[in-house]
Tab-separated table of C-alpha atoms in Angstrom:
chain	number	residue	atom	x	y	z
H	1	MET	CA	-111.902	-42.952	32.415
H	2	GLU	CA	-108.058	-42.562	33.257
H	3	TRP	CA	-106.094	-43.955	35.577
H	4	ARG	CA	-102.966	-42.046	36.832
H	5	ASN	CA	-100.155	-41.921	38.937
H	6	VAL	CA	-100.331	-39.086	40.577
H	7	ARG	CA	-96.947	-38.114	41.610
H	8	ASP	CA	-95.084	-38.250	38.234
H	9	ASN	CA	-98.395	-37.863	36.580
H	10	ARG	CA	-98.152	-40.891	34.404
H	11	LYS	CA	-101.550	-42.670	32.379
H	12	VAL	CA	-101.530	-46.288	33.608
H	13	HIS	CA	-105.066	-47.109	32.043
H	14	VAL	CA	-106.952	-45.249	29.579
H	15	ASN	CA	-110.664	-46.675	28.526
H	16	GLN	CA	-112.532	-44.912	25.991
H	17	ASN	CA	-115.291	-45.610	23.659
H	18	GLY	CA	-115.489	-48.845	26.083
H	19	SER	CA	-112.375	-50.432	24.680
H	20	ASP	CA	-109.386	-50.129	26.586
H	21	GLN	CA	-106.323	-47.983	24.760
H	22	PRO	CA	-102.927	-49.300	25.653
H	23	GLY	CA	-101.605	-47.356	22.943
H	24	GLN	CA	-102.197	-44.401	25.822
H	25	GLN	CA	-100.109	-45.970	28.671
H	26	ASP	CA	-96.998	-45.343	30.198
H	27	LYS	CA	-94.661	-48.295	29.531
H	28	ILE	CA	-94.157	-49.623	32.949
H	29	TYR	CA	-97.945	-50.471	33.498
H	30	ARG	CA	-98.247	-51.639	29.823
H	31	THR	CA	-99.290	-55.190	30.300
H	32	ARG	CA	-100.086	-55.235	34.147
H	33	THR	CA	-103.393	-53.247	34.196
H	34	ARG	CA	-107.008	-54.691	33.644
H	35	MET	CA	-110.454	-53.075	33.958
H	36	ASP	CA	-113.271	-54.652	33.653
H	37	GLU	CA	-114.918	-55.211	30.542
H	38	ASN	CA	-118.067	-54.439	31.326
H	39	LEU	CA	-117.526	-51.853	33.302
H	40	LEU	CA	-120.428	-49.591	31.597
H	41	LYS	CA	-122.776	-51.730	32.438
H	42	THR	CA	-121.491	-52.366	36.579
H	43	GLY	CA	-120.277	-48.905	36.975
H	44	ASP	CA	-117.430	-50.463	38.771
H	45	LEU	CA	-113.780	-48.589	37.444
H	46	SER	CA	-111.311	-50.200	39.907
H	47	LEU	CA	-108.361	-50.914	38.320
H	48	ILE	CA	-106.365	-54.414	38.523
H	49	LEU	CA	-102.259	-53.832	38.924
H	50	ARG	CA	-100.385	-56.900	38.251
H	51	ARG	CA	-96.869	-58.065	39.821
H	52	PRO	CA	-97.059	-54.849	42.158
H	53	THR	CA	-93.345	-53.265	43.683
H	54	ASP	CA	-92.337	-51.123	45.869
H	55	GLU	CA	-92.013	-48.727	42.709
H	56	ASP	CA	-95.587	-48.980	42.282
H	57	GLU	CA	-96.404	-47.259	46.005
H	58	ASN	CA	-98.029	-43.910	45.332
H	59	LEU	CA	-101.149	-41.972	45.484
H	60	TYR	CA	-103.521	-42.699	42.053
H	61	SER	CA	-106.465	-41.212	40.349
H	62	CYS	CA	-109.533	-42.493	38.590
H	63	ARG	CA	-110.954	-40.009	36.300
H	64	VAL	CA	-114.107	-39.729	34.321
H	65	TYR	CA	-114.525	-37.408	31.266
H	66	ASN	CA	-117.278	-36.478	29.028
H	67	ARG	CA	-116.759	-36.002	25.331
H	68	LYS	CA	-115.861	-32.184	26.315
H	69	GLY	CA	-113.232	-33.537	28.648
H	70	ASP	CA	-115.214	-32.230	31.816
H	71	VAL	CA	-114.542	-34.260	34.768
H	72	LEU	CA	-117.640	-36.066	36.014
H	73	MET	CA	-115.873	-38.124	38.483
H	74	GLU	CA	-112.872	-38.278	40.548
H	75	LYS	CA	-111.753	-40.992	43.170
H	76	GLN	CA	-108.154	-41.128	44.572
H	77	VAL	CA	-106.593	-44.616	46.393
H	78	TRP	CA	-102.913	-44.550	48.185
H	79	LEU	CA	-101.402	-48.115	47.542
H	80	LYS	CA	-98.848	-49.289	49.518
H	81	VAL	CA	-96.969	-51.798	48.819
H	82	LYS	CA	-94.746	-54.032	51.198
H	83	VAL	CA	-91.479	-55.920	50.629
H	84	PRO	CA	-91.999	-59.254	51.063
H	85	GLU	CA	-88.612	-60.836	51.869
H	86	GLN	CA	-85.990	-59.482	53.867
H	87	VAL	CA	-82.267	-60.318	54.305
H	88	GLU	CA	-79.723	-59.497	56.940
H	89	VAL	CA	-76.158	-60.189	57.059
H	90	GLU	CA	-73.001	-57.849	58.750
H	91	SER	CA	-70.969	-55.926	56.927
H	92	GLY	CA	-67.760	-57.247	55.671
H	93	GLU	CA	-69.127	-60.837	55.383
H	94	GLU	CA	-67.596	-62.712	52.510
H	95	SER	CA	-70.908	-62.475	50.440
H	96	VAL	CA	-74.891	-62.550	51.104
H	97	LEU	CA	-77.453	-64.496	48.644
H	98	LEU	CA	-80.601	-62.041	47.442
H	99	PRO	CA	-82.766	-65.137	46.888
H	100	CYS	CA	-85.383	-65.129	43.534
H	101	ARG	CA	-86.353	-68.203	41.777
H	102	THR	CA	-89.456	-68.880	39.106
H	103	ARG	CA	-91.854	-70.740	37.422
H	104	GLU	CA	-91.554	-68.743	34.393
H	105	SER	CA	-89.943	-71.166	31.234
H	106	LEU	CA	-86.954	-69.490	30.336
H	107	ASP	CA	-85.362	-69.309	26.689
H	108	GLY	CA	-81.694	-68.172	25.385
H	109	ASP	CA	-83.669	-64.709	24.295
H	110	THR	CA	-84.471	-64.162	28.727
H	111	LYS	CA	-83.360	-61.260	29.767
H	112	VAL	CA	-82.996	-61.051	34.119
H	113	GLU	CA	-82.020	-57.804	35.476
H	114	TRP	CA	-81.288	-56.569	38.839
H	115	VAL	CA	-81.423	-53.110	40.467
H	116	ASP	CA	-81.198	-51.415	43.630
H	117	ARG	CA	-83.058	-48.819	45.312
H	118	ASP	CA	-81.481	-46.308	42.869
H	119	ASN	CA	-82.329	-48.118	39.854
H	120	ARG	CA	-78.766	-48.597	39.286
H	121	LYS	CA	-78.155	-51.792	37.208
H	122	VAL	CA	-76.426	-54.444	40.198
H	123	HIS	CA	-76.483	-57.807	37.293
H	124	MET	CA	-77.570	-58.302	33.696
H	125	TYR	CA	-77.984	-61.587	32.075
H	126	GLN	CA	-79.280	-61.962	28.427
H	127	ASN	CA	-78.707	-63.815	25.086
H	128	GLY	CA	-77.056	-66.894	27.098
H	129	SER	CA	-74.484	-64.800	29.425
H	130	ASP	CA	-73.853	-62.186	32.343
H	131	GLN	CA	-73.829	-58.481	30.714
H	132	SER	CA	-70.626	-57.049	32.784
H	133	GLY	CA	-70.093	-53.452	30.827
H	134	GLU	CA	-74.264	-53.173	31.647
H	135	GLN	CA	-73.013	-52.904	35.344
H	136	HIS	CA	-73.365	-50.085	37.345
H	137	GLN	CA	-69.211	-49.937	38.190
H	138	TYR	CA	-70.207	-50.104	41.706
H	139	TYR	CA	-71.489	-53.678	41.569
H	140	ARG	CA	-68.432	-54.558	38.759
H	141	THR	CA	-66.938	-57.802	40.012
H	142	ARG	CA	-69.118	-57.930	42.636
H	143	THR	CA	-71.979	-59.704	41.712
H	144	ARG	CA	-72.657	-63.431	40.274
H	145	MET	CA	-75.627	-65.672	39.553
H	146	ASP	CA	-75.924	-69.502	38.437
H	147	GLU	CA	-74.463	-70.605	34.729
H	148	ASN	CA	-77.655	-73.031	34.454
H	149	LEU	CA	-80.033	-70.581	35.552
H	150	LEU	CA	-82.349	-71.605	32.579
H	151	LYS	CA	-82.334	-74.814	33.221
H	152	THR	CA	-82.631	-74.195	37.356
H	153	LYS	CA	-84.895	-71.290	37.338
H	154	ASP	CA	-82.764	-70.195	40.377
H	155	LEU	CA	-82.227	-66.151	39.416
H	156	SER	CA	-80.797	-65.355	42.982
H	157	LEU	CA	-77.851	-62.801	43.609
H	158	THR	CA	-74.870	-63.668	45.218
H	159	LEU	CA	-73.120	-59.848	46.169
H	160	ARG	CA	-69.916	-60.087	47.509
H	161	ARG	CA	-68.588	-57.790	49.991
H	162	PRO	CA	-71.936	-56.307	51.219
H	163	THR	CA	-71.606	-53.287	53.434
H	164	TYR	CA	-73.785	-50.216	54.649
H	165	GLU	CA	-73.951	-48.372	51.597
H	166	ASP	CA	-75.351	-51.715	49.939
H	167	ARG	CA	-78.672	-51.739	52.303
H	168	GLY	CA	-81.645	-51.130	50.407
H	169	ILE	CA	-84.416	-53.107	48.293
H	170	PHE	CA	-82.997	-54.958	44.996
H	171	THR	CA	-86.062	-56.153	42.547
H	172	CYS	CA	-84.953	-59.104	40.018
H	173	ARG	CA	-86.754	-58.333	36.892
H	174	VAL	CA	-87.306	-61.215	34.332
H	175	TYR	CA	-88.468	-59.719	30.538
H	176	SER	CA	-89.543	-62.169	27.483
H	177	LYS	CA	-87.278	-61.104	24.201
H	178	ASP	CA	-90.766	-58.133	23.796
H	179	ARG	CA	-89.443	-56.772	26.713
H	180	VAL	CA	-92.505	-58.202	28.392
H	181	VAL	CA	-92.296	-58.169	32.205
H	182	LEU	CA	-92.524	-62.095	32.896
H	183	MET	CA	-91.879	-61.634	36.689
H	184	VAL	CA	-90.867	-59.249	39.157
H	185	LYS	CA	-89.597	-60.269	42.630
H	186	GLN	CA	-87.857	-57.432	45.377
H	187	VAL	CA	-85.782	-58.412	48.184
H	188	ASN	CA	-84.959	-56.138	51.248
H	189	LEU	CA	-81.165	-55.705	52.241
H	190	TRP	CA	-80.283	-55.117	55.888
H	191	VAL	CA	-76.777	-54.900	56.461
H	192	LYS	CA	-75.180	-54.740	59.823
H	193	ALA	CA	-72.079	-51.943	60.588
H	194	GLN	CA	-69.215	-54.327	61.328
H	195	GLU	CA	-68.206	-52.135	64.607
H	196	GLN	CA	-69.779	-49.852	66.840
H	197	VAL	CA	-68.146	-47.385	68.417
H	198	GLU	CA	-69.549	-44.708	71.696
H	199	VAL	CA	-67.981	-41.729	72.770
H	200	GLU	CA	-69.811	-38.874	75.046
H	201	SER	CA	-69.964	-35.295	73.086
H	202	GLY	CA	-67.144	-33.203	74.483
H	203	MET	CA	-64.234	-35.335	74.489
H	204	GLU	CA	-60.991	-34.302	72.684
H	205	SER	CA	-61.645	-37.110	69.425
H	206	VAL	CA	-62.956	-40.515	68.732
H	207	LEU	CA	-60.974	-42.603	66.742
H	208	LEU	CA	-62.317	-45.057	63.943
H	209	SER	CA	-60.168	-47.824	63.551
H	210	CYS	CA	-59.391	-49.477	59.973
H	211	ARG	CA	-56.799	-51.370	59.148
H	212	THR	CA	-56.034	-53.259	55.654
H	213	THR	CA	-53.883	-56.223	54.524
H	214	GLU	CA	-53.967	-54.983	51.019
H	215	ASP	CA	-50.272	-53.566	49.859
H	216	LEU	CA	-50.970	-50.220	49.518
H	217	ASP	CA	-48.781	-47.688	46.941
H	218	GLY	CA	-48.571	-44.339	45.953
H	219	ASP	CA	-51.550	-44.450	43.510
H	220	VAL	CA	-54.347	-45.633	46.223
H	221	ARG	CA	-57.324	-43.590	47.266
H	222	VAL	CA	-58.342	-43.575	51.036
H	223	GLU	CA	-62.194	-42.296	50.966
H	224	TRP	CA	-63.732	-41.844	54.746
H	225	ARG	CA	-67.141	-40.886	53.771
H	226	ASP	CA	-70.517	-40.583	56.217
H	227	SER	CA	-73.874	-42.142	55.576
H	228	ARG	CA	-75.171	-38.946	53.756
H	229	ASP	CA	-72.803	-39.314	50.976
H	230	LYS	CA	-70.423	-36.517	52.413
H	231	LYS	CA	-66.776	-36.578	52.217
H	232	VAL	CA	-65.305	-36.658	55.507
H	233	HIS	CA	-61.847	-37.306	54.395
H	234	VAL	CA	-59.839	-37.919	51.664
H	235	TYR	CA	-56.036	-39.623	50.819
H	236	GLN	CA	-54.471	-39.685	47.458
H	237	ASN	CA	-51.241	-39.072	45.306
H	238	GLY	CA	-49.575	-39.662	49.023
H	239	SER	CA	-51.071	-37.155	50.796
H	240	ASP	CA	-54.589	-35.563	52.499
H	241	GLN	CA	-57.302	-33.695	49.984
H	242	PRO	CA	-58.764	-31.374	52.779
H	243	GLY	CA	-60.092	-29.158	49.861
H	244	GLU	CA	-62.052	-32.474	48.736
H	245	GLN	CA	-63.893	-32.676	51.963
H	246	ASP	CA	-67.259	-31.810	53.415
H	247	GLN	CA	-67.162	-28.640	54.887
H	248	PHE	CA	-68.914	-29.836	58.163
H	249	TYR	CA	-65.695	-32.198	58.793
H	250	ARG	CA	-62.678	-29.342	57.607
H	251	THR	CA	-60.408	-29.323	59.900
H	252	ARG	CA	-61.941	-31.852	62.571
H	253	THR	CA	-60.074	-35.284	60.899
H	254	LYS	CA	-56.549	-36.633	61.039
H	255	MET	CA	-54.734	-39.604	59.611
H	256	ASP	CA	-52.013	-41.665	60.305
H	257	GLU	CA	-49.385	-39.849	58.124
H	258	ASN	CA	-47.093	-43.002	57.236
H	259	LEU	CA	-50.873	-44.870	56.046
H	260	LEU	CA	-48.958	-46.848	53.226
H	261	GLU	CA	-46.233	-48.097	55.402
H	262	ASN	CA	-48.208	-49.285	58.251
H	263	LYS	CA	-51.730	-50.127	56.691
H	264	ASP	CA	-53.528	-48.068	59.405
H	265	LEU	CA	-56.260	-46.268	57.412
H	266	SER	CA	-57.763	-45.352	61.015
H	267	LEU	CA	-59.751	-42.009	61.187
H	268	THR	CA	-58.902	-39.472	64.073
H	269	LEU	CA	-62.482	-37.223	64.798
H	270	ARG	CA	-62.206	-34.484	66.513
H	271	ARG	CA	-64.558	-32.340	69.337
H	272	PRO	CA	-67.301	-35.026	68.557
H	273	ARG	CA	-70.974	-33.877	69.309
H	274	GLU	CA	-74.113	-35.185	68.846
H	275	ARG	CA	-74.544	-34.633	65.064
H	276	ASP	CA	-72.222	-36.697	64.494
H	277	SER	CA	-73.528	-40.002	65.485
H	278	ASN	CA	-73.549	-41.882	61.712
H	279	THR	CA	-72.052	-44.779	59.921
H	280	TYR	CA	-68.768	-44.378	58.763
H	281	ILE	CA	-67.717	-46.165	55.502
H	282	CYS	CA	-63.955	-46.194	54.774
H	283	ARG	CA	-63.001	-47.287	51.166
H	284	VAL	CA	-59.612	-48.269	49.535
H	285	TYR	CA	-59.644	-47.607	45.895
H	286	SER	CA	-57.130	-48.705	42.949
H	287	ARG	CA	-56.050	-46.844	40.526
H	288	ASP	CA	-58.485	-47.707	38.465
H	289	GLY	CA	-60.679	-46.950	40.107
H	290	ASP	CA	-61.638	-50.711	41.779
H	291	VAL	CA	-62.875	-50.858	45.370
H	292	LEU	CA	-59.712	-53.119	46.882
H	293	MET	CA	-61.322	-52.725	50.912
H	294	GLU	CA	-64.133	-51.893	52.460
H	295	LYS	CA	-65.329	-50.692	56.244
H	296	ASP	CA	-68.255	-49.733	58.247
H	297	ILE	CA	-68.062	-48.208	61.710
H	298	GLN	CA	-70.942	-46.709	63.423
H	299	LEU	CA	-70.465	-44.054	65.701
H	300	GLN	CA	-72.729	-43.100	68.522
H	301	VAL	CA	-71.991	-39.775	70.107
H	302	LYS	CA	-73.750	-39.224	73.252
H	303	GLY	CA	-74.810	-35.881	74.691
H	304	GLN	CA	-73.467	-34.733	77.838
H	305	TRP	CA	-75.599	-34.324	81.327
H	306	PHE	CA	-74.882	-31.318	83.207
H	307	LYS	CA	-76.386	-30.579	86.781
H	308	CYS	CA	-77.089	-27.027	87.917
H	309	ILE	CA	-77.506	-26.075	91.143
H	310	PHE	CA	-78.750	-22.728	92.478
H	311	PRO	CA	-77.933	-21.291	95.773
H	312	ILE	CA	-80.462	-20.635	98.322
H	313	SER	CA	-81.077	-17.780	99.956
Protein backbone atom coordinates (compact mmCIF):
# COMPACT_ATOMS: atom_id res chain seq x y z
CA MET A 1 0.00 0.00 0.00
CA GLU A 2 1.39 3.35 -1.04
CA TRP A 3 0.30 6.93 -0.46
CA ARG A 4 1.82 9.53 -2.78
CA ASN A 5 1.78 13.28 -3.26
CA VAL A 6 0.43 13.48 -6.83
CA ARG A 7 1.87 16.89 -7.78
CA ASP A 8 5.47 16.13 -6.79
CA ASN A 9 5.19 12.32 -6.94
CA ARG A 10 6.69 12.07 -3.45
CA LYS A 11 6.16 8.95 -1.34
CA VAL A 12 4.10 9.95 1.67
CA HIS A 13 3.68 6.56 3.35
CA VAL A 14 4.46 2.94 2.38
CA ASN A 15 3.18 -0.25 4.02
CA GLN A 16 4.49 -3.59 2.77
CA ASN A 17 4.54 -7.13 4.11
CA GLY A 18 2.30 -5.97 6.96
CA SER A 19 4.55 -3.18 8.27
CA ASP A 20 5.41 0.45 7.58
CA GLN A 21 8.50 1.27 5.50
CA PRO A 22 9.70 4.68 6.80
CA GLY A 23 12.94 4.38 4.84
CA GLN A 24 10.94 4.75 1.61
CA GLN A 25 9.17 7.95 2.70
CA ASP A 26 10.14 11.38 1.46
CA LYS A 27 11.89 13.19 4.31
CA ILE A 28 9.27 15.95 4.59
CA TYR A 29 6.70 13.33 5.66
CA ARG A 30 8.94 11.27 7.93
CA THR A 31 7.56 10.98 11.50
CA ARG A 32 4.35 12.76 10.39
CA THR A 33 2.24 9.87 9.02
CA ARG A 34 0.40 6.90 10.47
CA MET A 35 -1.87 4.11 9.21
CA ASP A 36 -4.03 1.57 11.02
CA GLU A 37 -1.80 -1.16 12.51
CA ASN A 38 -4.45 -3.79 11.67
CA LEU A 39 -5.22 -2.51 8.18
CA LEU A 40 -5.00 -6.00 6.66
CA LYS A 41 -7.90 -7.08 8.89
CA THR A 42 -9.92 -3.87 8.98
CA GLY A 43 -9.37 -2.89 5.34
CA ASP A 44 -8.97 0.71 6.51
CA LEU A 45 -6.17 2.28 4.45
CA SER A 46 -6.76 5.83 5.72
CA LEU A 47 -3.70 7.99 6.32
CA ILE A 48 -3.22 10.32 9.28
CA LEU A 49 -0.98 13.30 8.46
CA ARG A 50 0.32 15.15 11.50
CA ARG A 51 0.90 18.92 11.68
CA PRO A 52 -0.56 19.83 8.26
CA THR A 53 0.49 23.15 6.73
CA ASP A 54 -0.45 24.95 3.51
CA GLU A 55 2.57 23.30 1.87
CA ASP A 56 0.77 19.96 2.32
CA GLU A 57 -2.22 21.17 0.29
CA ASN A 58 -2.31 18.77 -2.61
CA LEU A 59 -3.90 15.80 -4.33
CA TYR A 60 -2.96 12.50 -2.65
CA SER A 61 -3.36 9.02 -4.11
CA CYS A 62 -3.66 5.72 -2.24
CA ARG A 63 -2.71 2.65 -4.28
CA VAL A 64 -2.76 -1.05 -3.44
CA TYR A 65 -0.41 -3.30 -5.42
CA ASN A 66 -0.13 -7.08 -5.64
CA ARG A 67 3.25 -8.79 -5.57
CA LYS A 68 3.55 -8.46 -9.36
CA GLY A 69 3.16 -4.69 -9.14
CA ASP A 70 -0.36 -4.58 -10.61
CA VAL A 71 -2.62 -1.87 -9.17
CA LEU A 72 -5.54 -3.53 -7.39
CA MET A 73 -7.17 -0.34 -6.14
CA GLU A 74 -6.66 3.41 -6.24
CA LYS A 75 -8.31 6.34 -4.51
CA GLN A 76 -7.48 10.03 -4.64
CA VAL A 77 -8.10 12.62 -1.93
CA TRP A 78 -7.73 16.41 -2.22
CA LEU A 79 -6.36 18.01 0.95
CA LYS A 80 -7.25 21.67 1.59
CA VAL A 81 -5.37 23.34 4.46
CA LYS A 82 -6.55 26.64 5.91
CA VAL A 83 -4.08 28.99 7.55
CA PRO A 84 -5.38 29.46 11.12
CA GLU A 85 -4.26 33.00 11.90
CA GLN A 86 -4.09 36.24 9.96
CA VAL A 87 -2.26 39.43 10.88
CA GLU A 88 -2.95 42.76 9.18
CA VAL A 89 -0.67 45.79 9.12
CA GLU A 90 -0.22 48.92 7.03
CA SER A 91 2.92 49.23 4.97
CA GLY A 92 5.29 51.72 6.54
CA GLU A 93 4.60 50.71 10.15
CA GLU A 94 7.68 50.37 12.34
CA SER A 95 7.16 46.63 12.82
CA VAL A 96 4.65 43.77 12.93
CA LEU A 97 4.52 40.75 15.25
CA LEU A 98 3.93 37.25 13.85
CA PRO A 99 2.78 35.31 16.94
CA CYS A 100 3.96 31.79 17.73
CA ARG A 101 4.12 30.02 21.08
CA THR A 102 4.86 26.39 21.94
CA ARG A 103 4.31 23.95 24.78
CA GLU A 104 7.26 21.80 23.70
CA SER A 105 10.29 21.57 26.00
CA LEU A 106 13.13 23.49 24.36
CA ASP A 107 16.84 22.93 25.02
CA GLY A 108 20.13 24.19 23.62
CA ASP A 109 19.90 21.82 20.65
CA THR A 110 16.56 23.20 19.53
CA LYS A 111 16.39 24.78 16.09
CA VAL A 112 13.70 27.36 15.26
CA GLU A 113 13.21 28.39 11.64
CA TRP A 114 10.89 30.94 10.06
CA VAL A 115 10.42 30.76 6.27
CA ASP A 116 8.26 32.80 3.87
CA ARG A 117 5.88 31.74 1.10
CA ASP A 118 8.84 31.22 -1.28
CA ASN A 119 10.64 29.07 1.31
CA ARG A 120 13.25 31.79 1.88
CA LYS A 121 14.79 31.76 5.35
CA VAL A 122 13.38 34.71 7.26
CA HIS A 123 15.01 34.00 10.63
CA MET A 124 16.90 31.10 12.21
CA TYR A 125 17.72 30.35 15.84
CA GLN A 126 20.08 27.48 16.72
CA ASN A 127 22.68 26.56 19.32
CA GLY A 128 21.28 29.18 21.69
CA SER A 129 21.57 32.20 19.35
CA ASP A 130 20.35 33.76 16.13
CA GLN A 131 22.02 32.62 12.91
CA SER A 132 21.96 35.79 10.81
CA GLY A 133 24.26 34.27 8.22
CA GLU A 134 21.52 31.78 7.32
CA GLN A 135 18.96 34.51 6.57
CA HIS A 136 17.95 35.51 3.08
CA GLN A 137 19.42 38.93 2.31
CA TYR A 138 15.94 40.43 1.87
CA TYR A 139 15.26 39.95 5.60
CA ARG A 140 18.71 40.68 7.02
CA THR A 141 18.60 43.31 9.81
CA ARG A 142 14.77 43.29 9.71
CA THR A 143 13.87 40.42 12.11
CA ARG A 144 14.04 39.76 15.82
CA MET A 145 13.03 37.00 18.25
CA ASP A 146 12.84 36.82 22.04
CA GLU A 147 16.36 36.43 23.46
CA ASN A 148 15.02 34.10 26.18
CA LEU A 149 12.80 32.00 23.92
CA LEU A 150 14.08 28.70 25.37
CA LYS A 151 12.61 29.72 28.74
CA THR A 152 9.57 31.73 27.63
CA LYS A 153 8.66 29.34 24.76
CA ASP A 154 7.69 32.44 22.81
CA LEU A 155 8.84 31.94 19.21
CA SER A 156 7.09 35.01 17.81
CA LEU A 157 8.88 36.93 15.08
CA THR A 158 9.11 40.72 14.89
CA LEU A 159 9.41 41.91 11.28
CA ARG A 160 10.58 45.51 10.87
CA ARG A 161 9.40 47.88 8.13
CA PRO A 162 6.75 45.57 6.63
CA THR A 163 5.96 46.27 2.98
CA TYR A 164 3.45 45.04 0.43
CA GLU A 165 5.99 42.51 -0.85
CA ASP A 166 6.10 40.87 2.60
CA ARG A 167 2.49 39.72 2.34
CA GLY A 168 1.88 35.98 2.40
CA ILE A 169 2.20 32.94 4.63
CA PHE A 170 5.07 32.68 7.11
CA THR A 171 5.85 29.28 8.64
CA CYS A 172 7.55 28.67 11.98
CA ARG A 173 9.08 25.21 12.50
CA VAL A 174 10.74 23.81 15.58
CA TYR A 175 13.24 20.97 15.15
CA SER A 176 14.89 18.65 17.66
CA LYS A 177 18.62 17.92 17.45
CA ASP A 178 17.71 14.85 15.34
CA ARG A 179 15.94 17.11 12.80
CA VAL A 180 12.53 15.81 13.87
CA VAL A 181 9.82 18.48 13.49
CA LEU A 182 8.38 19.15 16.94
CA MET A 183 5.93 21.90 15.98
CA VAL A 184 4.70 23.89 12.98
CA LYS A 185 2.66 27.10 12.95
CA GLN A 186 1.67 29.35 10.08
CA VAL A 187 0.66 33.01 10.05
CA ASN A 188 -0.85 34.81 7.07
CA LEU A 189 0.49 38.36 6.88
CA TRP A 190 -1.59 40.91 4.98
CA VAL A 191 0.13 44.23 4.33
CA LYS A 192 -1.95 47.16 3.10
CA ALA A 193 -0.37 49.69 0.76
CA GLN A 194 0.57 52.99 2.41
CA GLU A 195 -1.10 55.18 -0.16
CA GLN A 196 -3.81 54.84 -2.79
CA VAL A 197 -3.95 56.85 -5.99
CA GLU A 198 -6.86 56.90 -8.46
CA VAL A 199 -6.71 58.25 -12.00
CA GLU A 200 -8.77 57.90 -15.17
CA SER A 201 -7.37 56.08 -18.14
CA GLY A 202 -6.34 58.50 -20.86
CA MET A 203 -4.84 61.13 -18.57
CA GLU A 204 -1.49 62.57 -19.67
CA SER A 205 0.30 61.21 -16.57
CA VAL A 206 -0.02 60.23 -12.91
CA LEU A 207 2.39 60.97 -10.05
CA LEU A 208 3.34 58.25 -7.54
CA SER A 209 4.75 60.34 -4.71
CA CYS A 210 7.71 59.24 -2.61
CA ARG A 211 10.02 61.39 -0.51
CA THR A 212 12.79 60.39 1.88
CA THR A 213 14.64 61.88 4.82
CA GLU A 214 17.69 59.69 4.17
CA ASP A 215 20.91 61.35 2.98
CA LEU A 216 21.47 60.22 -0.60
CA ASP A 217 24.89 60.05 -2.28
CA GLY A 218 26.14 59.03 -5.70
CA ASP A 219 26.27 55.35 -4.77
CA VAL A 220 22.59 55.11 -3.93
CA ARG A 221 20.24 52.95 -6.03
CA VAL A 222 16.55 53.79 -6.35
CA GLU A 223 14.30 51.12 -7.79
CA TRP A 224 10.59 51.18 -8.59
CA ARG A 225 8.93 47.78 -9.11
CA ASP A 226 5.37 46.60 -9.51
CA SER A 227 3.73 43.75 -7.58
CA ARG A 228 4.60 41.37 -10.42
CA ASP A 229 8.26 42.18 -9.72
CA LYS A 230 8.73 44.01 -13.02
CA LYS A 231 11.26 46.84 -12.93
CA VAL A 232 9.37 50.06 -13.56
CA HIS A 233 12.25 52.54 -13.22
CA VAL A 234 15.86 52.32 -11.99
CA TYR A 235 18.20 55.14 -10.94
CA GLN A 236 21.84 54.41 -10.12
CA ASN A 237 25.27 56.04 -10.38
CA GLY A 238 23.64 59.45 -10.71
CA SER A 239 21.43 58.69 -13.70
CA ASP A 240 18.46 56.65 -14.96
CA GLN A 241 19.09 53.10 -16.16
CA PRO A 242 16.51 52.56 -18.95
CA GLY A 243 18.22 49.33 -20.01
CA GLU A 244 17.05 47.71 -16.76
CA GLN A 245 13.41 48.68 -17.21
CA ASP A 246 10.76 46.18 -18.19
CA GLN A 247 9.73 46.80 -21.79
CA PHE A 248 6.14 47.49 -20.70
CA TYR A 249 7.29 50.69 -18.92
CA ARG A 250 10.06 51.85 -21.24
CA THR A 251 9.73 55.52 -22.34
CA ARG A 252 6.74 55.98 -20.00
CA THR A 253 8.46 56.90 -16.69
CA LYS A 254 10.33 59.89 -15.31
CA MET A 255 11.96 60.89 -12.01
CA ASP A 256 13.31 64.20 -10.66
CA GLU A 257 16.68 64.95 -12.29
CA ASN A 258 17.97 66.38 -8.97
CA LEU A 259 16.55 63.64 -6.73
CA LEU A 260 19.78 63.31 -4.71
CA GLU A 261 19.52 66.93 -3.61
CA ASN A 262 15.73 67.20 -3.38
CA LYS A 263 15.23 63.73 -1.83
CA ASP A 264 12.15 63.46 -4.03
CA LEU A 265 11.92 59.92 -5.42
CA SER A 266 8.45 60.35 -6.92
CA LEU A 267 7.70 58.58 -10.19
CA THR A 268 5.74 60.06 -13.08
CA LEU A 269 3.98 57.38 -15.14
CA ARG A 270 2.84 58.64 -18.55
CA ARG A 271 -0.34 57.55 -20.35
CA PRO A 272 -1.77 55.42 -17.50
CA ARG A 273 -4.19 52.71 -18.59
CA GLU A 274 -6.26 50.05 -16.85
CA ARG A 275 -3.44 47.51 -17.18
CA ASP A 276 -1.30 49.80 -15.01
CA SER A 277 -3.57 49.22 -12.00
CA ASN A 278 -1.11 47.67 -9.58
CA THR A 279 0.84 48.13 -6.38
CA TYR A 280 4.14 49.96 -6.94
CA ILE A 281 7.11 49.70 -4.56
CA CYS A 282 9.83 52.33 -4.29
CA ARG A 283 12.98 50.95 -2.67
CA VAL A 284 16.24 52.74 -1.88
CA TYR A 285 19.45 50.68 -1.57
CA SER A 286 22.86 51.58 -0.17
CA ARG A 287 26.04 50.67 -2.05
CA ASP A 288 26.17 47.45 0.04
CA GLY A 289 22.68 46.42 -1.08
CA ASP A 290 20.98 47.21 2.24
CA VAL A 291 17.45 48.60 2.00
CA LEU A 292 17.42 52.15 3.38
CA MET A 293 13.75 52.91 2.72
CA GLU A 294 10.61 51.50 1.11
CA LYS A 295 7.21 52.87 0.18
CA ASP A 296 4.21 51.19 -1.45
CA ILE A 297 1.52 52.90 -3.52
CA GLN A 298 -1.59 51.25 -4.90
CA LEU A 299 -2.60 52.71 -8.27
CA GLN A 300 -6.13 52.29 -9.57
CA VAL A 301 -6.68 53.32 -13.18
CA LYS A 302 -10.35 53.65 -14.09
CA GLY A 303 -11.55 53.01 -17.62
CA GLN A 304 -13.22 55.79 -19.55
CA TRP A 305 -16.84 55.62 -20.67
CA PHE A 306 -17.81 57.08 -24.02
CA LYS A 307 -21.33 58.04 -25.03
CA CYS A 308 -22.11 57.27 -28.66
CA ILE A 309 -25.06 59.07 -30.33
CA PHE A 310 -26.35 57.75 -33.60
CA PRO A 311 -28.37 60.17 -35.78
CA ILE A 312 -31.90 59.13 -36.60
CA SER A 313 -32.88 59.78 -40.18
